Short mmCIF file of C-alpha atoms in Angstrom, two decimals:
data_model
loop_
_atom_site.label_atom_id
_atom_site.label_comp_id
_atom_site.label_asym_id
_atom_site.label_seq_id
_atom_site.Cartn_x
_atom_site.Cartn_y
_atom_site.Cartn_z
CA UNK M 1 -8.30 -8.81 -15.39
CA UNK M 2 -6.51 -9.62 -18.73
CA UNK M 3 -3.51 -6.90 -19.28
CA UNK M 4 -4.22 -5.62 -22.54
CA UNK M 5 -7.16 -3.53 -20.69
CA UNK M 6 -4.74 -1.96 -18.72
CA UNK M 7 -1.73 -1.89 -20.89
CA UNK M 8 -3.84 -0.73 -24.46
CA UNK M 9 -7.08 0.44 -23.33
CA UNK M 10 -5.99 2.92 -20.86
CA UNK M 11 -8.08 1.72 -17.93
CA UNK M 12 -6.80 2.76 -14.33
CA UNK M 13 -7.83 1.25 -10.76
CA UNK M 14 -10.49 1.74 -9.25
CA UNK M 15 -13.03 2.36 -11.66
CA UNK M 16 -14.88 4.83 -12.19
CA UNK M 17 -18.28 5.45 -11.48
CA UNK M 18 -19.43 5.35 -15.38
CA UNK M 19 -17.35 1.86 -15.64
CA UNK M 20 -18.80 0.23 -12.50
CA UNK M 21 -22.30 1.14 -13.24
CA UNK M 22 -21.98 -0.64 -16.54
CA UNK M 23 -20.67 -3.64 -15.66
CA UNK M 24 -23.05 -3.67 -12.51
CA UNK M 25 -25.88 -3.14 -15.20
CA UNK M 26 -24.62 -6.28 -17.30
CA UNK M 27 -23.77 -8.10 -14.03
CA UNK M 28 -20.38 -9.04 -15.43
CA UNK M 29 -17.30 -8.92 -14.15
CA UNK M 30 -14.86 -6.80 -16.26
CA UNK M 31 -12.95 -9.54 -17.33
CA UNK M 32 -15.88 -11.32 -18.91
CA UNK M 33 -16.09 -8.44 -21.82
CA UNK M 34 -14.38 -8.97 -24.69
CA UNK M 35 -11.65 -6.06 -25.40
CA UNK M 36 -13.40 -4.57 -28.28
CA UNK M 37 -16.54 -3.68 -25.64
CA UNK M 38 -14.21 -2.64 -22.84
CA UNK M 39 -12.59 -0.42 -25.68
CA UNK M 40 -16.37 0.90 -26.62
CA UNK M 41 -16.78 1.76 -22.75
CA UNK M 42 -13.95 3.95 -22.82
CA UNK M 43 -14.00 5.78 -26.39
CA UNK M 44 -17.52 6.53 -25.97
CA UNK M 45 -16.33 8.34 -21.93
CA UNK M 46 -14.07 10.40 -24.41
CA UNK M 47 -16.17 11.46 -26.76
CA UNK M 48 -18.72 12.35 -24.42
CA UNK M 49 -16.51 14.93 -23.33
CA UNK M 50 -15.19 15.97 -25.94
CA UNK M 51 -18.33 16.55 -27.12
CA UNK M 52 -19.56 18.21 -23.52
CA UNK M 53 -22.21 15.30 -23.80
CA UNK M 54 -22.70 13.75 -20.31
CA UNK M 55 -21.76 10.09 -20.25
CA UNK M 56 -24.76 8.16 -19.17
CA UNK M 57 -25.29 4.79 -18.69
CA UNK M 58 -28.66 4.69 -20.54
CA UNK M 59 -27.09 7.14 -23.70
CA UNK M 60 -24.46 4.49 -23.40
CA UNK M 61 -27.11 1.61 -24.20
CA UNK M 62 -28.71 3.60 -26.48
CA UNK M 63 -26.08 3.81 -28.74
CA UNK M 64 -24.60 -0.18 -28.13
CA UNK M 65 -26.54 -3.57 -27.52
CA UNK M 66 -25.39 -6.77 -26.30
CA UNK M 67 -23.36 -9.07 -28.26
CA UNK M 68 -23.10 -12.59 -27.09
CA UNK M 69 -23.45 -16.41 -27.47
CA UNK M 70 -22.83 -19.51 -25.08
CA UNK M 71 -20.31 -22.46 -25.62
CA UNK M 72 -22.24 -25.64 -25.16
CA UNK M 73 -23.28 -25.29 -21.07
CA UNK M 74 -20.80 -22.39 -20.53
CA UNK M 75 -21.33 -18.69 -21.18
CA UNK M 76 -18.81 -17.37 -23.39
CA UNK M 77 -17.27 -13.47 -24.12
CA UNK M 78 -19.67 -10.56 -23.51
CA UNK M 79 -19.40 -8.11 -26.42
CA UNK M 80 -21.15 -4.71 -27.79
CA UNK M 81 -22.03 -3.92 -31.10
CA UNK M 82 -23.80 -1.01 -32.37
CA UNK M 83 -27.43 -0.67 -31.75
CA UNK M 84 -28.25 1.68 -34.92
CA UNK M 85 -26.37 4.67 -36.01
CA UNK M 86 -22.67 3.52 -36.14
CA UNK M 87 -20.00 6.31 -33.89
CA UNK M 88 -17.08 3.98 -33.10
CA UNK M 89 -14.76 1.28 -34.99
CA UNK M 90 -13.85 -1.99 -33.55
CA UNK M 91 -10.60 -1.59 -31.41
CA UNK M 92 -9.65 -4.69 -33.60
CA UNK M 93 -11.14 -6.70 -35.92
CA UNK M 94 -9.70 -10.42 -34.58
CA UNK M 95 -8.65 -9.84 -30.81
CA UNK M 96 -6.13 -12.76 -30.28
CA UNK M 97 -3.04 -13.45 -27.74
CA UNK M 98 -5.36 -11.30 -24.86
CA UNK M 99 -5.77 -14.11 -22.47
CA UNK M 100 -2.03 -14.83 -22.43
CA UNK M 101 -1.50 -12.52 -19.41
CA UNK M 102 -3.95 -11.72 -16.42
CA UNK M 103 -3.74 -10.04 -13.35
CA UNK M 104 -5.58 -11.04 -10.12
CA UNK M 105 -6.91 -7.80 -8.69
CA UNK M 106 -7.27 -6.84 -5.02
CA UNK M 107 -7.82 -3.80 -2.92
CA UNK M 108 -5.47 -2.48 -0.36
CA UNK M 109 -6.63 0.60 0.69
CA UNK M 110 -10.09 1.42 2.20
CA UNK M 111 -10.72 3.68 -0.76
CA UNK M 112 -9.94 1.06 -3.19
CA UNK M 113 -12.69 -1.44 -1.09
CA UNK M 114 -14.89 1.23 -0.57
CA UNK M 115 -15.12 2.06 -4.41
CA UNK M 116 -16.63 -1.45 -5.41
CA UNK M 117 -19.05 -1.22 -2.78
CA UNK M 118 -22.72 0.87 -2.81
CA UNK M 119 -25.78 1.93 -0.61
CA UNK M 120 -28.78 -0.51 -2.41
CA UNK M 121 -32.18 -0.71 -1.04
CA UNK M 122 -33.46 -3.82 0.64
CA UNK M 123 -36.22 -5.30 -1.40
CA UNK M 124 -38.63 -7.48 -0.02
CA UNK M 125 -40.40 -10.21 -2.18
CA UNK M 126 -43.88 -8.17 -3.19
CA UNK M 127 -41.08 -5.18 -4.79
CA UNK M 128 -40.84 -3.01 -2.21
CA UNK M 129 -38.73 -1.40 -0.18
CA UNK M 130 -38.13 -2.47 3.09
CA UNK M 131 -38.34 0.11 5.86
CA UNK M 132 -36.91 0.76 8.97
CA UNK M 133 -39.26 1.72 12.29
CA UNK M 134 -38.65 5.47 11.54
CA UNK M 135 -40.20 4.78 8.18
CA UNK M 136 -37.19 5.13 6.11
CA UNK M 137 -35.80 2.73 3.08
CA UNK M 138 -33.45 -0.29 4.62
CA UNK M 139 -29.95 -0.05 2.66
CA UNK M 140 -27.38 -2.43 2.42
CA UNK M 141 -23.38 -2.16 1.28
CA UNK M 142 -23.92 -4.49 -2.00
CA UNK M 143 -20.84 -5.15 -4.51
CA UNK M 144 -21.48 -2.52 -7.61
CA UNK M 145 -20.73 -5.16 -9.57
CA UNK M 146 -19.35 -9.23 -9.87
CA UNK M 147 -15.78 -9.54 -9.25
CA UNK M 148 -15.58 -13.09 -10.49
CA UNK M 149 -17.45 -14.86 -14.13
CA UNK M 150 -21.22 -15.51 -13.21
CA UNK M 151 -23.41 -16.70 -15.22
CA UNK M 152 -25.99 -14.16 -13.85
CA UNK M 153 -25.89 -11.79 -16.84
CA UNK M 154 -27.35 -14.94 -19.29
CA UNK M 155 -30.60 -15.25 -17.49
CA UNK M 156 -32.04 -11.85 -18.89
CA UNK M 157 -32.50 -11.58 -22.83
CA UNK M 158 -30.30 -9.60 -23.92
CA UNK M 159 -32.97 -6.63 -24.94
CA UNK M 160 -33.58 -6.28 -21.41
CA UNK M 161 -30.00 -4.31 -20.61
CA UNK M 162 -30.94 -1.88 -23.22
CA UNK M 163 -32.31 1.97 -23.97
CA UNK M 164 -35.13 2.54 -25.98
CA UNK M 165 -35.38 6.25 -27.36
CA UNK M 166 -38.19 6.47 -25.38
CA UNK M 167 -36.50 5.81 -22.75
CA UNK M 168 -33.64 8.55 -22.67
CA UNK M 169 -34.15 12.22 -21.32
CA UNK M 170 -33.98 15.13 -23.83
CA UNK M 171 -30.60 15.82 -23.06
CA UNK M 172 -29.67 12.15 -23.46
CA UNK M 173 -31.30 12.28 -27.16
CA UNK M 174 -29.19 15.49 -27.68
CA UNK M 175 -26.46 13.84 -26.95
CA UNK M 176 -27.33 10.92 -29.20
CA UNK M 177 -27.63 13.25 -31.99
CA UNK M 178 -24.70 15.48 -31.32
CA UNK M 179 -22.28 12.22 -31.24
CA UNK M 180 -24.28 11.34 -34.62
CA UNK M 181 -23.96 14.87 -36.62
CA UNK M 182 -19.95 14.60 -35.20
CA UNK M 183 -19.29 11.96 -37.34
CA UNK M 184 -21.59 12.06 -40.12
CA UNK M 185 -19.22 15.22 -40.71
CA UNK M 186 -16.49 12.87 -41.64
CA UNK M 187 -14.61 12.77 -45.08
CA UNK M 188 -15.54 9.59 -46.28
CA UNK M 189 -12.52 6.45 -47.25
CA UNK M 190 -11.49 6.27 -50.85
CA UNK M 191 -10.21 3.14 -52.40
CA UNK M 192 -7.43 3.19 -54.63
CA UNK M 193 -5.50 0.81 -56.73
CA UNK M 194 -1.56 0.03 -56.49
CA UNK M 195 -1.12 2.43 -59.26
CA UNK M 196 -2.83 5.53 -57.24
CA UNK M 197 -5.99 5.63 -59.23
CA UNK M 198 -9.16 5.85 -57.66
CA UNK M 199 -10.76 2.10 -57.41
CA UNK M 200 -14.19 1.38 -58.96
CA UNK M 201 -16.91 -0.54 -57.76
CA UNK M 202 -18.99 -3.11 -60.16
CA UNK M 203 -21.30 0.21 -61.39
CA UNK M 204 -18.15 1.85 -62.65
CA UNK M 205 -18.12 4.20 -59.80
CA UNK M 206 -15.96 5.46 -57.30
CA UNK M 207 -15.27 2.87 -54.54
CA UNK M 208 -15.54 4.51 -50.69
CA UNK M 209 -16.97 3.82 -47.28
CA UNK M 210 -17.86 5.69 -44.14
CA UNK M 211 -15.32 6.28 -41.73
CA UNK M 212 -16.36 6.39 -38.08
CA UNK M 213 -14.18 7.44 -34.88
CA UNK M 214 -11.04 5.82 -34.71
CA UNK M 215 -11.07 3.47 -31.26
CA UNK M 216 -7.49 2.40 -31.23
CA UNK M 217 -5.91 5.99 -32.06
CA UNK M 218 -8.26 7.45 -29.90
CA UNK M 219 -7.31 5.18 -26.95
CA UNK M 220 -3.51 5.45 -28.03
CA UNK M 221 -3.68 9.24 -26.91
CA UNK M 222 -2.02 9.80 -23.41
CA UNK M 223 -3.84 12.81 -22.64
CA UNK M 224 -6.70 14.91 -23.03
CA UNK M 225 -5.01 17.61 -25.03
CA UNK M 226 -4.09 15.06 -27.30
CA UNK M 227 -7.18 13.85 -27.37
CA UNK M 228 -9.07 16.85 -28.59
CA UNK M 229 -6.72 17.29 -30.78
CA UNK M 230 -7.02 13.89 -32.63
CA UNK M 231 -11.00 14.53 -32.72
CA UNK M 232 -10.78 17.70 -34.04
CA UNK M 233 -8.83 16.76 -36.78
CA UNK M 234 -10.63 13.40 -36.89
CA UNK M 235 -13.10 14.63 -39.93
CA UNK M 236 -10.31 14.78 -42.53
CA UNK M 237 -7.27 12.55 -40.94
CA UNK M 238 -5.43 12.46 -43.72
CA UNK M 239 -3.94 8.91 -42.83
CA UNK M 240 -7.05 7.25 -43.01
CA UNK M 241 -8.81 9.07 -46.33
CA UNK M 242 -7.65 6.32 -48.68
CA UNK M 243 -7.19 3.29 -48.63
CA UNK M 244 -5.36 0.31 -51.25
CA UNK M 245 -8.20 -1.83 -52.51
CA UNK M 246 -8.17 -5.78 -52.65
CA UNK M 247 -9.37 -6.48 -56.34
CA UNK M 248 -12.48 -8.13 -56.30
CA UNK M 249 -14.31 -9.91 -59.19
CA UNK M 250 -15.91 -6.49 -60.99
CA UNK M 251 -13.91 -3.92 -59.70
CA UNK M 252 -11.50 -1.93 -62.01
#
């Protein structure tokens, strides 16, 4: 696993439940995500409870879809982009000098084995399950998800990983909507020019954009305390309500 996720992304050993079932549900091992969707996967666990929204893997892609492409015959970075309302910013805009340093990841406890393990049913070929002679559903312990690059996750499209409104349980489209009104509550960005005056766009009017939650600041906090406190001052941050403008041909 590349050290940045640990280091900058505040991830700890052994994953949690949340974290495994994602990856298991994109059959990818962690390392194959790019940082900016292993950053998603962890700001969206935050504001969940901050919000006292329960982090779900289908709320979770609900709100994110699959961002991908191959490399000639070889499957490239895994990535997440918003599927329609936008909550989070990119951890970074150009992730570069990440693959510089991995670590090669084992477990030495029986906890530590036991956690990338589960119970799964035994499926035979027509679907179902198979059953024992008492009746009862065959399990088997199954890794929760790949611990080395497979190229499983490219045989589905990538459509197939995700939640359709439909799809999600009342509370789940609460949730959606109560991570949506959180930041459509936000002060928006002003642009301003080096003198201090307010920038202008090619209309003559005032240039701004929508500011979303901030994923590196919110992943820089070290606890949960400061956490909370970030998001609830995260609607008017002063540090990130303006913002220099590059001139561009037509604005003023």
């Amino acid at each position: 696993m590349y050290e940045l996720a640990f280091r900058e992304l505040g991830y700890k050993l052994p994953f949690n439940d949340f974290e495994a079932e994602v990856f298991g549900r994109l059959k990818v091992a962690p390392s194959q995500l790019h940082p900016n969707a292993m950053a998603f996967i962890r700001a969206y666990q935050v504001l969940c409870r901050y919000l006292e929204v329960e982090a779900t893997v289908p709320l979770f892609f609900h709100v994110f879809k699959i961002q991908r492409q191959r490399v000639g015959d070889q499957q490239g970075w895994v990535s997440l982009k918003h599927a329609s309302s936008k909550i989070f910013k990119m951890f970074v805009e150009s992730a570069r000098g990440f693959k510089e340093r991995y670590y090669v990841i084992k477990p030495v406890t029986e906890f530590a084995l036991n956690s990338l393990y589960m119970d799964k049913a035994v499926i035979l070929e027509d679907g179902s399950p198979q059953l024992d002679a008492q009746g009862e559903p065959v399990t088997e312990w199954s890794l929760r998800f790949p611990l080395a690059w497979t190229s499983e996750h490219f045989q589905m499209g990538t459509e197939e990983y995700l939640s359709a409104a439909v799809d999600l349980t009342p509370e789940e489209r609460a949730g959606f909507l109560k991570m949506k009104t959180f930041v459509k509550g936000f002060k928006p960005c002003t642009f301003t020019t080096a003198t201090g005056k307010v920038a202008l766009d090619k209309y003559g009017k005032p240039r701004v954009e929508a500011r979303f939650v901030n994923t590196k600041a919110l992943l820089a906090c070290k606890s949960v305390e400061e956490e909370k406190l970030l998001l609830d001052n995260m609607a008017d941050l002063a540090s990130e309500l303006f913002k220099l403008a590059v001139e561009h041909k037509g604005d003023k």
